[in-house]
Amino acid sequence: MSSQTPLQTPLYEQHLLAGGKMVDFAGWSMPVNYGSQIEEHLAVRTTAGMFDVSHMTVIDVTGEGAKPFLQRLLANDVDKLVLYGALYSAMLNQHGGVIDDLIVYQMPTGYRCVVNASTRDKVLAWFNQHAKSDTKYSNVQYVEQDLAMIAIQGPLALSKLSEIEAIAGIDALKPFSALMHNDWLIGRTGYTGEDGVEIILPGDQSVHLWARLVAIGVLPAGLGARDTLRLEAGLNLYGQDLDEETSPLASNIGWTIAWQPQQRVFIGREAIEPQRGKCPMKLTGLMMRDKGILRHGQKVITQAGAGVITSGTYSPTLEYSIALARIPKAASGKCQVDIRGKLKTVDIVKPPFVRNGKILVA
Amino acid sequence: MSDFPAEVKYLPTHEWARLEEDGSVTVGISDHAQNALGDVVYVELPEQDQQISAGDEAGVVESVKAASDIYSPVSGTVAAINPALEDEPEKVNQDPFGEGWFFRVEPNDIGELEDMLDAEAYQEACEEEDH
């Protein structure tokens, strides 16, 4: 993939206009920042910012077998969904490792899955493999959609959007639910720990919407700020905090697994059910008041055994470093992290670190 | 567009070195490097009076995004470190060739500076790296 020319979203020219520093990300040319990642981060925490997330893969799943198909492939249960509801779920392999984490919307004609750009190929391959596994899925259709996606996030996100577009019902929209506004699917979802929406819409319309939001002062924010915001919010990143080798129970997303009804045999259930309540590892937070930055891959030493940092960064809100780490379940209080051969003392804390502009760790 | 001032010399690893009037050599990272790193949030510097050799790791600069090793362009004794970076690492972004300097070396052999790239050669190296 790296040898190919990176793909461009419909907003590519807008990024260049805004001074975006473009980097290759999962086969796409995306803005990592437009100058200062920290400013972009703080804009989302205090006012509003927006992200082009059109690189994410939108797959519509339809046909009579769509529901049992997703009930087999997803660890969460799409039976919980009402029309235009959104559900977060892991997709597991037979060994209980995580193939992807995704959002599923209930649509009038089926389901819309939003999956990671980095996992697109293997998710589609997984769909192909399992659609053939049982005749009851024979009429399932899953079609990748050529759509753009803009996430508007921050305490002023909804009021800013309403300044430029009258959207019936937007103020009453509950978290993890969506509405249709002409061609736009607007979900009250996000990846920042702030209020906001994610809008899935046709590419040509996305350019106009983006330009109108820029004109009223919504700050474009890049992948860099997206990463520090999600980490402060304690949200996992696929490929770092979640992977095919690790159980979802060791990744702090046990709450997204629908164990009931017992007879729903989703892929991976047999592998992870025996670990239920007994998983020896947990994914939790670390924070370091001392100078230095915690990073992915650094070794963690606790009184209950060793662990590893899965994601680490500088927190612009807290002004010191934070991390997610996979450590023994029994570990608590303080532990140590090996940073380039020096042991630094850090605090074990339960994420999120920051939500809705408020610091939640002391 | 990054600045490539001609009065300093460069390493391909993006450090710059300037021979001062008192014979010491000041070291920092280039404008191109700070641009690529983004917001700098932490700088780990060598110890005062530490002996270092050309090519040795002499510190680490961390942006929000990534950590990057700093190599010393010359051998000698660390004569000074920039105390301002402790609390204001953002100076590396704001003024990479001025207030954002890292450390100063009392060099054993200023001939080592001759092994470094001039501004033109360094700029070419950066352009190649970007493509």
XYZ file of C-alpha atoms in Angstrom:
493
model
C 0.000 0.000 0.000
C 2.833 2.404 0.819
C 4.141 2.292 -2.732
C 0.821 3.548 -4.101
C -0.151 7.169 -4.392
C -2.170 7.998 -1.303
C -5.892 8.516 -1.751
C -7.424 11.960 -1.315
C -10.711 12.717 0.380
C -13.119 15.230 -1.231
C -11.780 17.767 1.301
C -8.155 17.461 0.212
C -8.042 20.913 -1.422
C -9.658 22.435 1.667
C -6.859 21.009 3.809
C -4.213 22.556 1.588
C -6.054 25.892 1.670
C -6.044 25.779 5.482
C -2.308 25.026 5.596
C -2.747 21.377 6.513
C 0.434 19.370 6.900
C -0.435 16.266 4.922
C 0.811 12.824 5.925
C 0.116 9.305 4.711
C -2.338 7.547 6.979
C -3.673 4.077 6.121
C -3.288 4.780 2.418
C -4.799 8.277 2.584
C -3.244 11.703 2.458
C -4.595 13.324 5.631
C -3.796 16.479 7.637
C -1.857 15.735 10.827
C -2.268 19.369 11.856
C -2.796 22.815 10.361
C -0.078 24.519 12.392
C -0.449 23.759 16.079
C -1.923 20.478 17.214
C -2.231 21.844 20.749
C -4.337 24.823 19.616
C -6.593 22.514 17.634
C -6.971 20.232 20.640
C -7.877 23.101 22.973
C -10.372 24.534 20.459
C -12.303 21.261 20.577
C -12.231 21.220 24.401
C -13.367 24.846 24.767
C -15.308 25.875 21.622
C -15.543 23.765 18.477
C -13.297 22.101 15.945
C -13.851 19.817 12.990
C -12.152 16.807 11.489
C -12.237 15.283 8.041
C -12.801 11.596 8.737
C -13.751 10.701 5.172
C -10.944 8.154 5.112
C -13.079 5.897 7.288
C -14.874 3.107 5.469
C -18.670 3.198 5.230
C -20.275 -0.145 4.402
C -24.041 -0.540 4.021
C -25.293 -4.015 4.895
C -28.735 -4.900 3.548
C -30.875 -7.893 2.696
C -33.005 -10.238 4.799
C -29.982 -11.912 6.316
C -28.294 -8.652 7.321
C -29.373 -8.830 10.942
C -28.349 -12.448 11.678
C -25.138 -11.805 9.716
C -24.114 -8.886 11.951
C -25.323 -10.762 15.039
C -22.861 -13.488 14.101
C -19.974 -11.135 13.235
C -20.248 -8.538 16.018
C -19.683 -8.973 19.745
C -22.333 -6.367 20.502
C -25.912 -7.121 19.444
C -27.553 -5.086 16.665
C -30.879 -6.283 18.067
C -30.487 -3.446 20.619
C -30.759 -0.856 17.860
C -33.787 1.247 16.997
C -34.081 3.172 13.717
C -31.136 5.595 13.387
C -29.606 4.307 16.597
C -25.824 3.831 16.759
C -23.963 0.963 18.416
C -20.264 0.561 19.157
C -18.985 -2.974 18.712
C -15.885 -5.072 18.378
C -15.587 -7.618 15.571
C -13.723 -10.675 16.863
C -11.891 -13.571 15.261
C -12.346 -17.192 16.439
C -9.591 -16.722 19.028
C -11.323 -13.713 20.530
C -8.843 -11.197 19.099
C -10.218 -7.924 17.764
C -10.381 -7.598 13.962
C -11.844 -4.109 14.180
C -13.943 -1.794 16.286
C -16.781 -0.037 14.520
C -20.003 1.912 14.760
C -23.204 0.412 13.338
C -26.244 2.547 12.550
C -29.711 1.084 12.035
C -30.992 2.398 8.705
C -34.467 2.023 7.156
C -33.152 -0.623 4.765
C -30.532 -2.336 6.907
C -27.343 -1.278 8.664
C -24.540 1.165 8.030
C -21.120 0.181 9.407
C -18.354 2.749 9.868
C -15.051 0.898 10.117
C -11.444 2.034 10.402
C -9.513 2.991 7.278
C -6.599 0.831 8.408
C -8.788 -2.281 8.673
C -10.888 -1.818 5.515
C -9.378 -4.649 3.506
C -9.480 -7.260 6.221
C -13.018 -6.337 7.278
C -14.276 -6.735 3.712
C -12.370 -10.041 3.428
C -13.960 -11.175 6.688
C -17.418 -10.249 5.367
C -16.702 -12.192 2.152
C -15.553 -15.240 4.052
C -18.548 -15.374 6.380
C -21.248 -14.402 3.920
C -20.525 -17.736 2.259
C -20.507 -19.675 5.535
C -24.274 -20.194 5.826
C -27.140 -20.142 3.344
C -29.116 -17.788 5.593
C -26.621 -15.056 4.647
C -26.892 -15.757 0.922
C -28.943 -12.633 0.230
C -26.821 -10.322 2.389
C -25.378 -7.430 0.438
C -22.598 -5.246 1.746
C -21.530 -2.354 -0.360
C -18.835 0.183 0.391
C -20.219 3.716 0.040
C -18.374 6.601 -1.551
C -19.223 9.186 1.089
C -17.453 11.891 3.025
C -17.564 12.294 6.792
C -17.044 15.401 8.907
C -16.859 15.289 12.700
C -17.782 18.590 14.380
C -16.788 18.387 18.028
C -16.755 20.629 21.071
C -19.154 22.335 23.468
C -20.239 24.745 20.696
C -20.409 22.118 17.934
C -24.189 21.951 17.717
C -24.769 25.677 17.988
C -22.170 26.328 15.276
C -23.771 23.787 12.974
C -27.198 25.304 13.623
C -25.848 28.754 12.675
C -25.367 27.635 9.095
C -27.986 24.920 8.670
C -31.495 24.587 10.085
C -31.762 20.934 11.088
C -35.080 19.711 12.483
C -34.660 17.744 15.707
C -30.935 18.300 16.169
C -31.219 19.756 19.678
C -33.205 16.752 20.899
C -30.804 14.258 19.324
C -29.556 11.884 22.021
C -25.992 10.579 22.258
C -25.505 7.540 20.048
C -28.489 8.331 17.899
C -28.747 9.857 14.455
C -31.156 11.563 12.113
C -31.418 12.076 8.387
C -31.261 15.612 7.087
C -31.686 15.452 3.301
C -28.718 13.288 2.230
C -26.873 13.676 5.500
C -26.766 11.087 8.261
C -26.035 13.099 11.406
C -25.051 11.089 14.482
C -24.480 12.521 17.935
C -21.243 10.646 18.220
C -17.544 11.392 18.231
C -14.081 10.417 19.312
C -13.069 13.354 21.489
C -14.970 13.148 24.770
C -16.874 16.315 23.858
C -20.394 16.904 22.611
C -20.721 16.969 18.847
C -21.850 15.245 15.719
C -20.430 13.168 12.915
C -22.021 13.835 9.528
C -21.864 11.268 6.729
C -22.680 12.986 3.447
C -21.924 13.076 -0.291
C -18.426 14.316 -1.093
C -19.440 17.405 -3.110
C -21.724 18.565 -0.285
C -18.965 17.993 2.258
C -16.783 20.625 0.577
C -19.541 23.229 0.857
C -20.327 22.320 4.469
C -16.631 22.474 5.425
C -16.194 25.890 3.799
C -19.265 27.279 5.553
C -18.038 26.006 8.921
C -14.592 27.534 8.340
C -16.303 30.838 7.521
C -17.985 30.971 10.958
C -14.805 30.114 12.819
C -14.940 26.361 13.350
C -11.261 25.405 13.488
C -10.072 22.559 11.262
C -8.245 19.993 13.400
C -5.955 17.219 12.224
C -5.235 13.617 13.071
C -2.753 14.736 15.734
C -5.401 16.512 17.802
C -7.824 13.668 17.151
C -5.337 11.312 18.820
C -4.671 13.440 21.911
C -8.401 14.138 22.348
C -9.406 10.475 22.146
C -6.634 9.483 24.528
C -7.711 12.075 27.111
C -11.242 10.701 26.679
C -9.955 7.164 27.336
C -11.071 5.900 23.927
C -9.168 3.090 22.246
C -7.323 3.317 18.941
C -7.368 0.233 16.779
C -3.865 -1.118 16.148
C -2.539 0.306 19.419
C -5.027 -0.423 22.212
C -6.910 -3.106 20.291
C -5.492 -5.825 18.072
C -6.017 -9.344 16.810
C -3.798 -10.847 19.509
C -5.637 -9.332 22.456
C -8.998 -10.107 24.046
C -11.504 -7.240 24.254
C -11.686 -8.063 27.974
C -8.058 -6.959 28.276
C -8.865 -3.755 26.382
C -11.472 -2.101 28.613
C -14.339 -2.779 26.200
C -15.942 -5.723 28.000
C -19.002 -3.493 28.419
C -19.628 -3.606 24.664
C -19.996 -7.395 24.584
C -23.617 -8.554 24.579
C -23.548 -11.864 26.494
C -27.343 -12.075 26.468
C -29.120 -13.821 24.863
C -26.993 -16.857 25.665
C -27.939 -18.590 22.401
C -26.449 -15.814 20.224
C -23.178 -17.412 19.174
C -21.101 -14.524 17.841
C -17.669 -15.305 16.462
C -15.125 -15.286 19.292
C -17.676 -15.966 22.031
C -16.335 -19.419 22.853
C -12.823 -18.059 23.172
C -13.571 -15.122 25.472
C -16.505 -16.393 27.566
C -14.258 -18.434 29.910
C -12.243 -15.230 30.625
C -15.349 -13.357 31.713
C -14.602 -11.777 35.103
C -11.255 -13.624 35.164
C -9.148 -11.779 32.622
C -5.719 -11.347 34.297
C -4.944 -8.106 32.460
C -6.727 -4.783 32.188
C -6.379 -1.711 30.025
C -6.274 1.343 32.236
C -4.801 4.831 32.499
C -1.403 6.121 33.605
C -0.392 9.681 34.322
C 3.038 11.132 34.933
C 3.530 14.456 36.722
C 7.251 14.300 36.114
C 8.754 15.641 32.875
C 8.871 13.338 29.881
C 6.377 11.651 27.621
C 4.879 8.179 27.891
C 4.826 6.336 24.553
C 3.421 3.206 22.935
C 5.543 0.152 23.675
C 7.231 1.360 26.877
C 7.453 -1.280 29.608
C 5.403 -0.877 32.777
C 6.524 -2.413 36.069
C 3.873 -2.882 38.764
C 3.865 -4.747 42.064
C 1.541 -7.268 40.444
C 3.749 -7.856 37.388
C 4.745 -6.351 34.090
C 2.683 -4.541 31.502
C 3.034 -2.295 28.489
C 1.905 1.120 27.337
C -0.452 0.785 24.369
C -0.907 4.544 23.728
C 0.928 7.453 25.276
C 1.123 11.150 24.612
C 1.322 14.628 26.052
C -2.072 15.783 27.294
C -2.675 19.387 26.231
C -5.487 19.734 28.800
C -3.546 18.343 31.768
C -0.168 19.647 30.557
C 1.608 16.432 31.427
C 1.849 12.987 29.928
C -0.894 10.361 30.013
C -1.178 6.844 28.641
C -3.316 3.781 28.275
C -1.501 0.676 29.459
C -2.239 -3.025 29.649
C -1.198 -4.126 33.118
C -2.104 -6.875 35.614
C -5.650 -6.532 36.891
C -4.461 -6.442 40.519
C -2.170 -3.439 39.965
C -3.176 -0.112 41.512
C -1.690 3.004 43.049
C 1.734 3.773 41.665
C 3.899 1.905 39.209
C 6.987 2.536 37.100
C 7.602 3.035 33.420
C 10.905 2.410 31.663
C 11.613 5.453 29.496
C 14.838 4.911 27.564
C 16.343 2.977 30.454
C 15.234 5.355 33.224
C 12.473 4.285 35.589
C 9.815 6.944 36.141
C 7.057 6.727 38.741
C 3.515 7.162 37.441
C -0.011 6.946 38.856
C -2.494 4.303 37.781
C -5.841 6.007 37.167
C -9.135 4.991 35.685
C -9.806 6.641 32.319
C -11.288 8.905 31.007
C -8.826 11.627 31.936
C -10.979 14.429 30.490
C -14.624 14.530 29.449
C -16.784 17.477 28.440
C -14.001 19.939 29.175
C -13.530 18.710 32.751
C -10.463 17.029 34.189
C -11.567 13.785 35.851
C -8.248 12.631 37.320
C -6.753 14.391 40.320
C 8.594 26.990 3.962
C 11.406 26.361 6.398
C 14.406 28.618 7.049
C 17.896 27.373 6.223
C 20.224 30.072 7.562
C 23.661 29.945 5.987
C 25.639 30.910 9.116
C 25.213 27.514 10.784
C 26.202 23.990 9.714
C 23.878 20.999 9.710
C 23.774 17.249 10.290
C 21.557 15.058 8.089
C 19.796 14.161 11.378
C 18.611 17.815 11.557
C 20.860 19.272 14.258
C 22.575 22.599 13.582
C 25.872 23.852 15.024
C 27.234 27.380 15.238
C 30.807 28.332 16.134
C 30.621 31.191 18.636
C 33.196 33.969 19.069
C 34.442 32.405 22.318
C 35.248 29.158 20.484
C 32.311 27.185 21.838
C 29.795 25.454 19.581
C 26.049 25.953 20.059
C 23.723 23.124 19.026
C 20.012 23.029 18.272
C 17.576 21.518 15.804
C 16.659 23.039 12.462
C 13.511 24.884 11.474
C 12.734 22.018 9.127
C 12.994 19.576 12.050
C 10.751 21.557 14.401
C 8.191 21.864 11.602
C 8.195 18.140 11.065
C 7.943 17.395 14.792
C 5.110 19.806 15.533
C 4.486 21.190 19.029
C 7.558 20.419 21.151
C 6.570 19.553 24.725
C 9.728 18.167 26.316
C 13.469 18.341 25.760
C 15.964 16.086 27.530
C 19.422 17.681 27.492
C 22.905 16.373 28.339
C 24.438 17.138 31.745
C 26.619 20.170 32.296
C 30.327 19.160 32.054
C 29.431 15.847 30.412
C 31.972 14.557 27.881
C 30.357 13.835 24.546
C 31.597 12.547 21.220
C 30.503 13.560 17.749
C 27.642 11.299 16.719
C 26.686 10.410 20.297
C 23.132 10.695 21.511
C 23.108 13.907 23.497
C 19.425 14.259 24.287
C 15.873 13.741 23.157
C 13.293 16.153 21.831
C 9.663 15.120 22.220
C 6.735 16.669 20.419
C 3.144 15.678 21.059
C 3.582 13.322 18.140
C 6.951 11.647 18.569
C 10.302 11.378 20.335
C 13.464 12.086 18.398
C 17.087 11.588 19.441
C 19.519 14.503 19.344
C 23.080 13.800 18.245
C 26.070 15.947 19.040
C 27.811 17.262 15.920
C 31.103 17.711 17.775
C 33.170 16.074 20.524
C 33.977 17.938 23.700
C 32.641 19.058 27.060
C 29.109 20.337 27.602
C 29.683 23.940 28.637
C 26.049 25.032 28.958
C 22.509 23.789 28.480
C 19.561 26.017 27.660
C 17.725 26.408 30.987
C 14.676 27.996 29.314
C 13.662 24.744 27.625
C 12.769 23.161 30.971
C 9.627 25.268 31.260
C 9.256 26.611 27.744
C 10.011 23.802 25.284
C 7.818 25.650 22.754
C 10.791 27.984 22.178
C 12.156 25.229 19.941
C 9.171 25.810 17.636
C 9.168 29.579 17.955
C 12.858 30.312 17.497
C 14.827 27.170 16.583
C 18.071 28.991 15.705
C 17.848 31.490 18.560
C 16.151 31.073 21.943
C 15.391 27.451 21.163
C 19.062 26.341 21.271
C 19.788 23.098 23.128
C 23.331 23.037 24.496
C 26.824 24.461 24.034
C 30.000 22.402 23.696
C 33.620 23.303 24.405
C 34.913 21.434 21.342
C 38.047 19.271 21.234
C 38.445 19.855 17.519
C 36.507 22.451 15.583
C 37.644 20.653 12.429
C 34.650 18.370 13.035
C 32.421 21.211 11.901
C 33.917 20.793 8.429
C 32.285 17.355 8.214
C 28.839 18.970 8.498
C 26.539 20.061 5.678
C 26.237 23.674 4.587
C 22.771 25.197 4.271
C 22.433 24.381 0.603
C 23.415 20.732 0.943
C 21.196 20.325 3.992
C 18.218 21.869 2.236
C 18.693 19.448 -0.639
C 18.836 16.539 1.807
C 15.557 17.695 3.379
C 13.871 17.991 0.006
C 14.961 14.480 -0.913
C 13.651 13.168 2.383
C 10.261 14.773 1.715
C 9.945 13.081 -1.689
